[in-house]
Amino acid sequence: MVTQFWKNILKKISSNPFSKKSHIKLGLYGPPNGGKSTLANRICLDWLGEEMSTVSHIAHETREINIKEQVSIKNKKGRELTFSLVDTPGIATRIDYEEFLKKGMKKTEAKKRAKEATKGVIDAIKWLDNMDSVVVVLDATKDPYSQVNITIIGNLQARNIPVLIAANKVDLKKSSVEAMKAAFPQYEIVGISAKYGKNIEDFYEQLFKLAK
Amino acid sequence: MVTFHFVPYQDIENLGSAKRVNKLLNIVKEDKIVIMEGRLRKEEEADLIEITMEEINAKFHGIELSVISPETYSQNAVQKIKGVFANVLLGDRIGFTIIGPASVVKKIERNPDKIEMFMKESVNGKKKKRR
């Protein structure tokens, strides 16, 4: 805790408050299957013309930290923001290889995936300290009060890392951005569909505010 | 049969972060559900997840975790002010933490004024707790 305090002080001293940051490390965090990689792909497709991650309906598809350097986005006012986009594995408190068996995987494959997934969660948590800003990608059809959501957001707050919450999957009938807003009233929340690009312009505008 | 293990805050108060997390996790690994008075620090919650991931094997599949503290449920302005004072006086002793083994607890849902703990089928049906 003391180390973290000094890290935060050093971080503040080393940054020039009069210069506008143009290159930041932007992390995508959240529980598995919230749509982090889909959002990473959407951002990269929109601004670089290529995808960066593979996506799947089976949880823990992303099991390693993926980084896309030099992603530049522009807003309507012509401002440019350049960042390294960091797509992280979903953070979970439980990983059972038998869940993968139910999705039709073979036992060896399922066990391997589970082992890689546990390492991915550990890496994602360790990488929290490297982030300048974070977009927490949450599935808007799911319970916002999940402890994983609260722990991720709480840890970002404890590290003084600016947070934007992307309430994803608003194209689905069950989604509720309002429920997300009620659960996290102190945070900026933008409802999006990373898959179909719904409301993505608002999301990009929010990124500029996040990186201020 | 489901066993609940109560951990008073004084049992962990003077322990360092690693010892706190290991103490709780060792109880959970005995297939018991921990009901802890108070809460872990945010960084300790992340440590708990990290260590849980390191411990996962064929028998131990992880944990279900839920922290209930005044910030997690709706309050009016007066209650919030009282909460700030209580926080100053009591710190992490406020609220309580539930940690269950994934082999026993299917999921814990918070609504936010109601907590539902769903047990695995092998354990006797569904248990429900209400605040």
mmCIF file of C-alpha atoms in Angstrom:
data_model
loop_
_atom_site.group_PDB
_atom_site.id
_atom_site.type_symbol
_atom_site.label_atom_id
_atom_site.label_comp_id
_atom_site.label_asym_id
_atom_site.label_seq_id
_atom_site.Cartn_x
_atom_site.Cartn_y
_atom_site.Cartn_z
ATOM 1 C CA MET A 1 0.000 0.000 0.000
ATOM 2 C CA VAL A 2 2.882 2.355 0.908
ATOM 3 C CA THR A 3 4.676 1.419 -2.331
ATOM 4 C CA GLN A 4 1.507 2.205 -4.278
ATOM 5 C CA PHE A 5 1.287 5.609 -2.566
ATOM 6 C CA TRP A 6 4.844 6.522 -3.615
ATOM 7 C CA LYS A 7 4.238 5.160 -7.132
ATOM 8 C CA ASN A 8 1.238 7.494 -7.467
ATOM 9 C CA ILE A 9 3.268 10.468 -6.187
ATOM 10 C CA LEU A 10 6.114 9.710 -8.626
ATOM 11 C CA LYS A 11 3.625 9.299 -11.475
ATOM 12 C CA LYS A 12 2.189 12.753 -10.728
ATOM 13 C CA ILE A 13 5.620 14.410 -10.411
ATOM 14 C CA SER A 14 6.954 12.841 -13.608
ATOM 15 C CA SER A 15 4.012 14.030 -15.719
ATOM 16 C CA ASN A 16 3.963 17.624 -16.861
ATOM 17 C CA PRO A 17 0.548 19.025 -15.908
ATOM 18 C CA PHE A 18 0.792 21.747 -18.567
ATOM 19 C CA SER A 19 1.246 19.409 -21.495
ATOM 20 C CA LYS A 20 -1.655 17.432 -22.954
ATOM 21 C CA LYS A 21 -0.967 13.745 -22.989
ATOM 22 C CA SER A 22 -1.173 12.418 -26.524
ATOM 23 C CA HIS A 23 0.078 8.872 -26.005
ATOM 24 C CA ILE A 24 -1.406 6.743 -23.269
ATOM 25 C CA LYS A 25 -1.718 3.093 -22.390
ATOM 26 C CA LEU A 26 -5.423 2.341 -22.572
ATOM 27 C CA GLY A 27 -6.499 -0.951 -21.019
ATOM 28 C CA LEU A 28 -9.668 -2.905 -21.664
ATOM 29 C CA TYR A 29 -10.668 -4.711 -18.483
ATOM 30 C CA GLY A 30 -13.668 -6.677 -17.335
ATOM 31 C CA PRO A 31 -15.072 -10.120 -16.642
ATOM 32 C CA PRO A 32 -14.902 -12.848 -19.325
ATOM 33 C CA ASN A 33 -17.257 -12.555 -22.304
ATOM 34 C CA GLY A 34 -18.107 -8.913 -21.676
ATOM 35 C CA GLY A 35 -16.873 -7.978 -25.147
ATOM 36 C CA LYS A 36 -13.362 -6.588 -24.531
ATOM 37 C CA SER A 37 -11.868 -8.209 -27.611
ATOM 38 C CA THR A 38 -14.903 -7.315 -29.717
ATOM 39 C CA LEU A 39 -14.440 -3.682 -28.656
ATOM 40 C CA ALA A 40 -10.682 -3.879 -29.316
ATOM 41 C CA ASN A 41 -11.459 -5.182 -32.798
ATOM 42 C CA ARG A 42 -14.058 -2.453 -33.364
ATOM 43 C CA ILE A 43 -11.551 0.275 -32.410
ATOM 44 C CA CYS A 44 -8.808 -1.234 -34.566
ATOM 45 C CA LEU A 45 -11.132 -1.808 -37.527
ATOM 46 C CA ASP A 46 -12.437 1.758 -37.348
ATOM 47 C CA TRP A 47 -9.027 3.410 -37.061
ATOM 48 C CA LEU A 48 -6.440 0.961 -38.401
ATOM 49 C CA GLY A 49 -8.534 -1.101 -40.782
ATOM 50 C CA GLU A 50 -7.594 -4.413 -39.163
ATOM 51 C CA GLU A 51 -8.687 -6.516 -36.187
ATOM 52 C CA MET A 52 -6.381 -7.300 -33.242
ATOM 53 C CA SER A 53 -7.942 -10.188 -31.295
ATOM 54 C CA THR A 54 -9.901 -13.369 -31.858
ATOM 55 C CA VAL A 55 -13.354 -13.575 -30.319
ATOM 56 C CA SER A 56 -15.483 -16.513 -29.254
ATOM 57 C CA HIS A 57 -18.730 -17.233 -27.421
ATOM 58 C CA ILE A 58 -16.725 -19.545 -25.134
ATOM 59 C CA ALA A 59 -15.318 -17.668 -22.138
ATOM 60 C CA HIS A 60 -11.585 -17.017 -21.759
ATOM 61 C CA GLU A 61 -10.843 -16.780 -25.481
ATOM 62 C CA THR A 62 -8.292 -14.061 -24.667
ATOM 63 C CA ARG A 63 -5.744 -15.649 -22.348
ATOM 64 C CA GLU A 64 -2.788 -13.380 -22.996
ATOM 65 C CA ILE A 65 -2.299 -9.624 -22.912
ATOM 66 C CA ASN A 66 -2.631 -8.260 -26.480
ATOM 67 C CA ILE A 67 -1.204 -4.850 -27.295
ATOM 68 C CA LYS A 68 -1.791 -2.718 -30.354
ATOM 69 C CA GLU A 69 0.642 0.184 -30.449
ATOM 70 C CA GLN A 70 -0.042 3.599 -31.971
ATOM 71 C CA VAL A 71 -3.801 3.610 -32.305
ATOM 72 C CA SER A 72 -4.797 7.151 -33.309
ATOM 73 C CA ILE A 73 -8.371 8.356 -33.169
ATOM 74 C CA LYS A 74 -9.784 11.743 -34.126
ATOM 75 C CA ASN A 75 -12.879 13.535 -32.911
ATOM 76 C CA LYS A 76 -15.206 15.956 -34.711
ATOM 77 C CA LYS A 77 -13.166 18.947 -33.497
ATOM 78 C CA GLY A 78 -10.078 17.499 -35.160
ATOM 79 C CA ARG A 79 -8.335 16.579 -31.926
ATOM 80 C CA GLU A 80 -6.182 13.493 -32.128
ATOM 81 C CA LEU A 81 -5.563 10.936 -29.433
ATOM 82 C CA THR A 82 -2.885 8.273 -29.739
ATOM 83 C CA PHE A 83 -2.738 5.330 -27.415
ATOM 84 C CA SER A 84 -1.521 1.781 -27.042
ATOM 85 C CA LEU A 85 -4.572 -0.424 -26.787
ATOM 86 C CA VAL A 86 -4.186 -3.245 -24.259
ATOM 87 C CA ASP A 87 -6.728 -6.054 -24.512
ATOM 88 C CA THR A 88 -6.600 -8.125 -21.330
ATOM 89 C CA PRO A 89 -7.928 -11.575 -20.389
ATOM 90 C CA GLY A 90 -11.232 -11.558 -18.515
ATOM 91 C CA ILE A 91 -10.926 -11.468 -14.744
ATOM 92 C CA ALA A 92 -12.749 -14.273 -12.950
ATOM 93 C CA THR A 93 -12.731 -15.828 -9.486
ATOM 94 C CA ARG A 94 -13.383 -19.356 -10.738
ATOM 95 C CA ILE A 95 -12.198 -21.410 -13.700
ATOM 96 C CA ASP A 96 -13.460 -24.936 -14.127
ATOM 97 C CA TYR A 97 -12.270 -26.919 -17.137
ATOM 98 C CA GLU A 98 -15.530 -28.885 -17.033
ATOM 99 C CA GLU A 99 -17.335 -25.727 -18.177
ATOM 100 C CA PHE A 100 -15.298 -25.906 -21.402
ATOM 101 C CA LEU A 101 -16.182 -29.603 -21.796
ATOM 102 C CA LYS A 102 -19.856 -28.579 -21.820
ATOM 103 C CA LYS A 103 -19.047 -26.309 -24.786
ATOM 104 C CA GLY A 104 -17.827 -29.341 -26.738
ATOM 105 C CA MET A 105 -14.087 -29.168 -26.076
ATOM 106 C CA LYS A 106 -11.948 -32.259 -25.600
ATOM 107 C CA LYS A 107 -10.617 -32.904 -22.075
ATOM 108 C CA THR A 108 -6.965 -32.085 -22.857
ATOM 109 C CA GLU A 109 -7.942 -28.957 -24.744
ATOM 110 C CA ALA A 110 -10.293 -27.873 -21.925
ATOM 111 C CA LYS A 111 -7.638 -28.429 -19.250
ATOM 112 C CA LYS A 112 -5.073 -26.501 -21.286
ATOM 113 C CA ARG A 113 -7.523 -23.623 -21.777
ATOM 114 C CA ALA A 114 -8.307 -23.545 -18.046
ATOM 115 C CA LYS A 115 -4.606 -23.470 -17.138
ATOM 116 C CA GLU A 116 -3.911 -20.677 -19.623
ATOM 117 C CA ALA A 117 -6.977 -18.791 -18.407
ATOM 118 C CA THR A 118 -5.757 -18.805 -14.779
ATOM 119 C CA LYS A 119 -2.413 -17.385 -15.927
ATOM 120 C CA GLY A 120 -4.283 -14.805 -17.998
ATOM 121 C CA VAL A 121 -6.227 -13.584 -14.953
ATOM 122 C CA ILE A 122 -2.993 -13.236 -12.962
ATOM 123 C CA ASP A 123 -1.350 -11.290 -15.829
ATOM 124 C CA ALA A 124 -4.366 -8.991 -16.194
ATOM 125 C CA ILE A 125 -4.232 -8.100 -12.474
ATOM 126 C CA LYS A 126 -0.454 -7.551 -12.572
ATOM 127 C CA TRP A 127 -0.845 -5.250 -15.597
ATOM 128 C CA LEU A 128 -3.230 -2.931 -13.728
ATOM 129 C CA ASP A 129 -0.252 -0.894 -12.506
ATOM 130 C CA ASN A 130 0.918 -0.244 -16.097
ATOM 131 C CA MET A 131 -2.299 1.426 -17.261
ATOM 132 C CA ASP A 132 -2.822 5.156 -17.721
ATOM 133 C CA SER A 133 -6.576 4.863 -18.345
ATOM 134 C CA VAL A 134 -8.968 1.945 -18.396
ATOM 135 C CA VAL A 135 -12.225 1.126 -20.122
ATOM 136 C CA VAL A 136 -14.113 -1.420 -18.039
ATOM 137 C CA VAL A 137 -16.188 -3.435 -20.487
ATOM 138 C CA LEU A 138 -19.274 -4.899 -18.858
ATOM 139 C CA ASP A 139 -22.043 -7.001 -20.343
ATOM 140 C CA ALA A 140 -25.151 -4.807 -19.964
ATOM 141 C CA THR A 141 -27.382 -7.898 -19.951
ATOM 142 C CA LYS A 142 -25.736 -9.224 -16.791
ATOM 143 C CA ASP A 143 -25.879 -8.385 -13.074
ATOM 144 C CA PRO A 144 -23.815 -5.188 -12.619
ATOM 145 C CA TYR A 145 -23.286 -5.903 -8.898
ATOM 146 C CA SER A 146 -21.009 -8.861 -9.587
ATOM 147 C CA GLN A 147 -18.080 -8.769 -7.165
ATOM 148 C CA VAL A 148 -15.565 -9.048 -10.021
ATOM 149 C CA ASN A 149 -16.910 -5.784 -11.487
ATOM 150 C CA ILE A 150 -16.710 -4.082 -8.089
ATOM 151 C CA THR A 151 -13.201 -5.412 -7.393
ATOM 152 C CA ILE A 152 -11.861 -4.295 -10.789
ATOM 153 C CA ILE A 153 -13.340 -0.803 -10.479
ATOM 154 C CA GLY A 154 -12.285 -0.523 -6.824
ATOM 155 C CA ASN A 155 -8.707 -1.450 -7.689
ATOM 156 C CA LEU A 156 -8.570 1.120 -10.483
ATOM 157 C CA GLN A 157 -9.902 3.746 -8.089
ATOM 158 C CA ALA A 158 -7.314 2.751 -5.457
ATOM 159 C CA ARG A 159 -4.586 3.228 -8.089
ATOM 160 C CA ASN A 160 -5.989 6.598 -9.244
ATOM 161 C CA ILE A 161 -6.469 5.293 -12.785
ATOM 162 C CA PRO A 162 -9.229 7.101 -14.734
ATOM 163 C CA VAL A 163 -12.123 4.781 -15.604
ATOM 164 C CA LEU A 164 -14.779 4.740 -18.297
ATOM 165 C CA ILE A 165 -17.422 2.034 -18.138
ATOM 166 C CA ALA A 166 -18.607 0.654 -21.466
ATOM 167 C CA ALA A 167 -21.973 -1.033 -20.958
ATOM 168 C CA ASN A 168 -21.721 -3.401 -23.908
ATOM 169 C CA LYS A 169 -24.301 -5.459 -25.825
ATOM 170 C CA VAL A 170 -27.006 -2.759 -25.863
ATOM 171 C CA ASP A 171 -28.266 -4.371 -29.080
ATOM 172 C CA LEU A 172 -29.702 -7.134 -26.910
ATOM 173 C CA LYS A 173 -33.215 -6.763 -25.473
ATOM 174 C CA LYS A 174 -32.152 -7.829 -21.967
ATOM 175 C CA SER A 175 -29.544 -5.070 -21.702
ATOM 176 C CA SER A 176 -29.960 -2.260 -19.185
ATOM 177 C CA VAL A 177 -27.615 0.720 -19.187
ATOM 178 C CA GLU A 178 -29.779 2.212 -16.433
ATOM 179 C CA ALA A 179 -28.974 -0.727 -14.138
ATOM 180 C CA MET A 180 -25.265 -0.077 -14.758
ATOM 181 C CA LYS A 181 -25.723 3.621 -13.978
ATOM 182 C CA ALA A 182 -27.541 2.756 -10.752
ATOM 183 C CA ALA A 183 -24.751 0.399 -9.720
ATOM 184 C CA PHE A 184 -21.876 2.786 -10.510
ATOM 185 C CA PRO A 185 -23.322 6.310 -10.194
ATOM 186 C CA GLN A 186 -19.922 7.983 -9.714
ATOM 187 C CA TYR A 187 -18.555 6.802 -13.097
ATOM 188 C CA GLU A 188 -19.047 7.859 -16.687
ATOM 189 C CA ILE A 189 -20.978 5.095 -18.434
ATOM 190 C CA VAL A 190 -21.563 4.768 -22.154
ATOM 191 C CA GLY A 191 -23.906 2.164 -23.607
ATOM 192 C CA ILE A 192 -22.508 0.563 -26.765
ATOM 193 C CA SER A 193 -22.742 -2.413 -29.014
ATOM 194 C CA ALA A 194 -19.129 -3.205 -29.893
ATOM 195 C CA LYS A 195 -20.340 -5.904 -32.280
ATOM 196 C CA TYR A 196 -22.565 -3.633 -34.379
ATOM 197 C CA GLY A 197 -20.881 -0.274 -33.656
ATOM 198 C CA LYS A 198 -23.977 1.194 -32.006
ATOM 199 C CA ASN A 199 -23.229 4.444 -30.142
ATOM 200 C CA ILE A 200 -19.518 4.009 -30.853
ATOM 201 C CA GLU A 201 -19.077 7.717 -31.719
ATOM 202 C CA ASP A 202 -20.160 8.631 -28.169
ATOM 203 C CA PHE A 203 -17.702 6.098 -26.873
ATOM 204 C CA TYR A 204 -14.831 7.699 -28.830
ATOM 205 C CA GLU A 205 -15.829 11.145 -27.487
ATOM 206 C CA GLN A 206 -15.696 9.730 -23.962
ATOM 207 C CA LEU A 207 -12.204 8.385 -24.630
ATOM 208 C CA PHE A 208 -10.984 11.953 -25.218
ATOM 209 C CA LYS A 209 -12.453 12.990 -21.849
ATOM 210 C CA LEU A 210 -10.906 9.937 -20.184
ATOM 211 C CA ALA A 211 -7.450 10.787 -21.497
ATOM 212 C CA LYS A 212 -7.562 14.453 -20.414
ATOM 213 C CA MET B 1 -24.184 -30.303 4.469
ATOM 214 C CA VAL B 2 -22.847 -26.781 4.084
ATOM 215 C CA THR B 3 -20.450 -25.411 6.699
ATOM 216 C CA PHE B 4 -20.213 -21.695 7.382
ATOM 217 C CA HIS B 5 -17.030 -20.543 9.084
ATOM 218 C CA PHE B 6 -17.263 -17.193 10.850
ATOM 219 C CA VAL B 7 -14.070 -15.136 10.924
ATOM 220 C CA PRO B 8 -14.202 -12.177 13.332
ATOM 221 C CA TYR B 9 -12.305 -9.104 12.161
ATOM 222 C CA GLN B 10 -9.957 -9.330 15.155
ATOM 223 C CA ASP B 11 -8.627 -12.633 13.760
ATOM 224 C CA ILE B 12 -7.216 -10.908 10.680
ATOM 225 C CA GLU B 13 -6.773 -7.359 11.960
ATOM 226 C CA ASN B 14 -3.085 -7.670 12.740
ATOM 227 C CA LEU B 15 -2.139 -9.900 9.828
ATOM 228 C CA GLY B 16 -0.322 -8.670 6.731
ATOM 229 C CA SER B 17 -2.128 -8.812 3.375
ATOM 230 C CA ALA B 18 -0.633 -12.124 2.247
ATOM 231 C CA LYS B 19 -1.400 -13.847 5.572
ATOM 232 C CA ARG B 20 -4.977 -12.518 5.585
ATOM 233 C CA VAL B 21 -5.654 -13.796 2.098
ATOM 234 C CA ASN B 22 -4.022 -17.168 2.766
ATOM 235 C CA LYS B 23 -5.912 -17.643 6.020
ATOM 236 C CA LEU B 24 -9.257 -17.099 4.282
ATOM 237 C CA LEU B 25 -8.337 -19.186 1.273
ATOM 238 C CA ASN B 26 -7.190 -22.107 3.430
ATOM 239 C CA ILE B 27 -10.624 -22.218 5.091
ATOM 240 C CA VAL B 28 -12.375 -22.079 1.709
ATOM 241 C CA LYS B 29 -10.197 -24.912 0.409
ATOM 242 C CA GLU B 30 -11.671 -27.085 3.178
ATOM 243 C CA ASP B 31 -15.007 -26.644 1.343
ATOM 244 C CA LYS B 32 -16.305 -24.204 3.969
ATOM 245 C CA ILE B 33 -18.044 -20.897 3.307
ATOM 246 C CA VAL B 34 -16.289 -18.019 5.026
ATOM 247 C CA ILE B 35 -18.420 -15.290 6.589
ATOM 248 C CA MET B 36 -15.927 -12.628 7.569
ATOM 249 C CA GLU B 37 -16.701 -9.603 9.694
ATOM 250 C CA GLY B 38 -15.506 -6.553 7.757
ATOM 251 C CA ARG B 39 -13.879 -6.469 4.364
ATOM 252 C CA LEU B 40 -10.531 -6.807 2.701
ATOM 253 C CA ARG B 41 -8.811 -3.796 1.186
ATOM 254 C CA LYS B 42 -9.374 -3.415 -2.573
ATOM 255 C CA GLU B 43 -5.804 -4.476 -3.325
ATOM 256 C CA GLU B 44 -6.281 -7.518 -1.085
ATOM 257 C CA GLU B 45 -9.397 -8.510 -3.041
ATOM 258 C CA ALA B 46 -7.244 -8.495 -6.192
ATOM 259 C CA ASP B 47 -4.562 -10.488 -4.326
ATOM 260 C CA LEU B 48 -7.238 -12.981 -3.285
ATOM 261 C CA ILE B 49 -8.234 -13.499 -6.929
ATOM 262 C CA GLU B 50 -4.590 -13.751 -8.002
ATOM 263 C CA ILE B 51 -3.698 -16.337 -5.335
ATOM 264 C CA THR B 52 -6.919 -18.237 -6.046
ATOM 265 C CA MET B 53 -5.864 -18.524 -9.693
ATOM 266 C CA GLU B 54 -2.450 -19.843 -8.656
ATOM 267 C CA GLU B 55 -4.108 -22.505 -6.488
ATOM 268 C CA ILE B 56 -6.598 -23.777 -9.069
ATOM 269 C CA ASN B 57 -6.228 -27.480 -9.816
ATOM 270 C CA ALA B 58 -8.372 -30.522 -10.598
ATOM 271 C CA LYS B 59 -10.080 -30.344 -7.178
ATOM 272 C CA PHE B 60 -10.134 -26.620 -6.439
ATOM 273 C CA HIS B 61 -11.913 -24.579 -9.121
ATOM 274 C CA GLY B 62 -11.846 -21.189 -7.489
ATOM 275 C CA ILE B 63 -14.106 -19.120 -5.307
ATOM 276 C CA GLU B 64 -17.297 -17.087 -5.239
ATOM 277 C CA LEU B 65 -16.883 -13.774 -3.480
ATOM 278 C CA SER B 66 -19.230 -11.084 -2.277
ATOM 279 C CA VAL B 67 -18.531 -8.035 -0.127
ATOM 280 C CA ILE B 68 -21.393 -6.265 1.581
ATOM 281 C CA SER B 69 -20.570 -2.816 2.852
ATOM 282 C CA PRO B 70 -22.513 0.461 3.193
ATOM 283 C CA GLU B 71 -21.267 1.712 -0.202
ATOM 284 C CA THR B 72 -22.818 -1.279 -1.929
ATOM 285 C CA TYR B 73 -26.426 -0.470 -1.139
ATOM 286 C CA SER B 74 -28.598 2.580 -1.637
ATOM 287 C CA GLN B 75 -28.494 5.194 1.133
ATOM 288 C CA ASN B 76 -29.988 8.614 1.707
ATOM 289 C CA ALA B 77 -27.816 11.678 2.457
ATOM 290 C CA VAL B 78 -28.019 11.312 6.277
ATOM 291 C CA GLN B 79 -27.096 7.640 6.076
ATOM 292 C CA LYS B 80 -24.162 8.528 3.832
ATOM 293 C CA ILE B 81 -22.856 11.114 6.324
ATOM 294 C CA LYS B 82 -23.221 8.608 9.171
ATOM 295 C CA GLY B 83 -21.382 6.111 6.984
ATOM 296 C CA VAL B 84 -18.444 8.495 6.535
ATOM 297 C CA PHE B 85 -18.070 8.831 10.330
ATOM 298 C CA ALA B 86 -18.462 5.091 10.836
ATOM 299 C CA ASN B 87 -15.794 4.557 8.198
ATOM 300 C CA VAL B 88 -13.361 6.844 9.980
ATOM 301 C CA LEU B 89 -13.942 5.056 13.293
ATOM 302 C CA LEU B 90 -14.215 1.460 12.130
ATOM 303 C CA GLY B 91 -12.420 1.357 8.759
ATOM 304 C CA ASP B 92 -12.454 -2.080 7.162
ATOM 305 C CA ARG B 93 -14.407 -3.559 10.082
ATOM 306 C CA ILE B 94 -17.656 -2.331 8.476
ATOM 307 C CA GLY B 95 -19.720 -4.764 6.449
ATOM 308 C CA PHE B 96 -18.997 -8.423 5.860
ATOM 309 C CA THR B 97 -17.414 -10.649 3.263
ATOM 310 C CA ILE B 98 -18.620 -13.989 1.978
ATOM 311 C CA ILE B 99 -16.174 -16.332 0.270
ATOM 312 C CA GLY B 100 -17.293 -19.767 -0.853
ATOM 313 C CA PRO B 101 -15.565 -22.529 -2.772
ATOM 314 C CA ALA B 102 -16.700 -22.810 -6.399
ATOM 315 C CA SER B 103 -17.280 -26.534 -5.823
ATOM 316 C CA VAL B 104 -20.011 -25.688 -3.294
ATOM 317 C CA VAL B 105 -21.319 -22.241 -4.281
ATOM 318 C CA LYS B 106 -22.623 -21.861 -7.813
ATOM 319 C CA LYS B 107 -23.027 -18.102 -7.635
ATOM 320 C CA ILE B 108 -23.762 -15.237 -5.284
ATOM 321 C CA GLU B 109 -26.121 -12.567 -6.603
ATOM 322 C CA ARG B 110 -26.655 -9.158 -5.057
ATOM 323 C CA ASN B 111 -29.695 -7.195 -6.039
ATOM 324 C CA PRO B 112 -28.410 -4.871 -4.249
ATOM 325 C CA ASP B 113 -30.625 -5.115 -1.134
ATOM 326 C CA LYS B 114 -30.867 -8.868 -1.254
ATOM 327 C CA ILE B 115 -28.196 -11.538 -1.421
ATOM 328 C CA GLU B 116 -28.894 -14.856 -3.021
ATOM 329 C CA MET B 117 -26.436 -17.698 -2.695
ATOM 330 C CA PHE B 118 -27.000 -20.499 -5.160
ATOM 331 C CA MET B 119 -25.484 -23.828 -4.230
ATOM 332 C CA LYS B 120 -24.230 -26.548 -6.546
ATOM 333 C CA GLU B 121 -26.742 -29.334 -7.186
ATOM 334 C CA SER B 122 -24.829 -31.873 -5.096
ATOM 335 C CA VAL B 123 -25.392 -29.651 -2.072
ATOM 336 C CA ASN B 124 -28.889 -29.623 -0.607
ATOM 337 C CA GLY B 125 -30.887 -27.428 -3.014
ATOM 338 C CA LYS B 126 -30.840 -23.621 -3.048
ATOM 339 C CA LYS B 127 -30.018 -21.479 -0.051
ATOM 340 C CA LYS B 128 -31.193 -17.938 0.132
ATOM 341 C CA LYS B 129 -30.070 -15.179 2.456
ATOM 342 C CA ARG B 130 -31.846 -11.882 2.822
ATOM 343 C CA ARG B 131 -30.624 -8.676 4.330
#
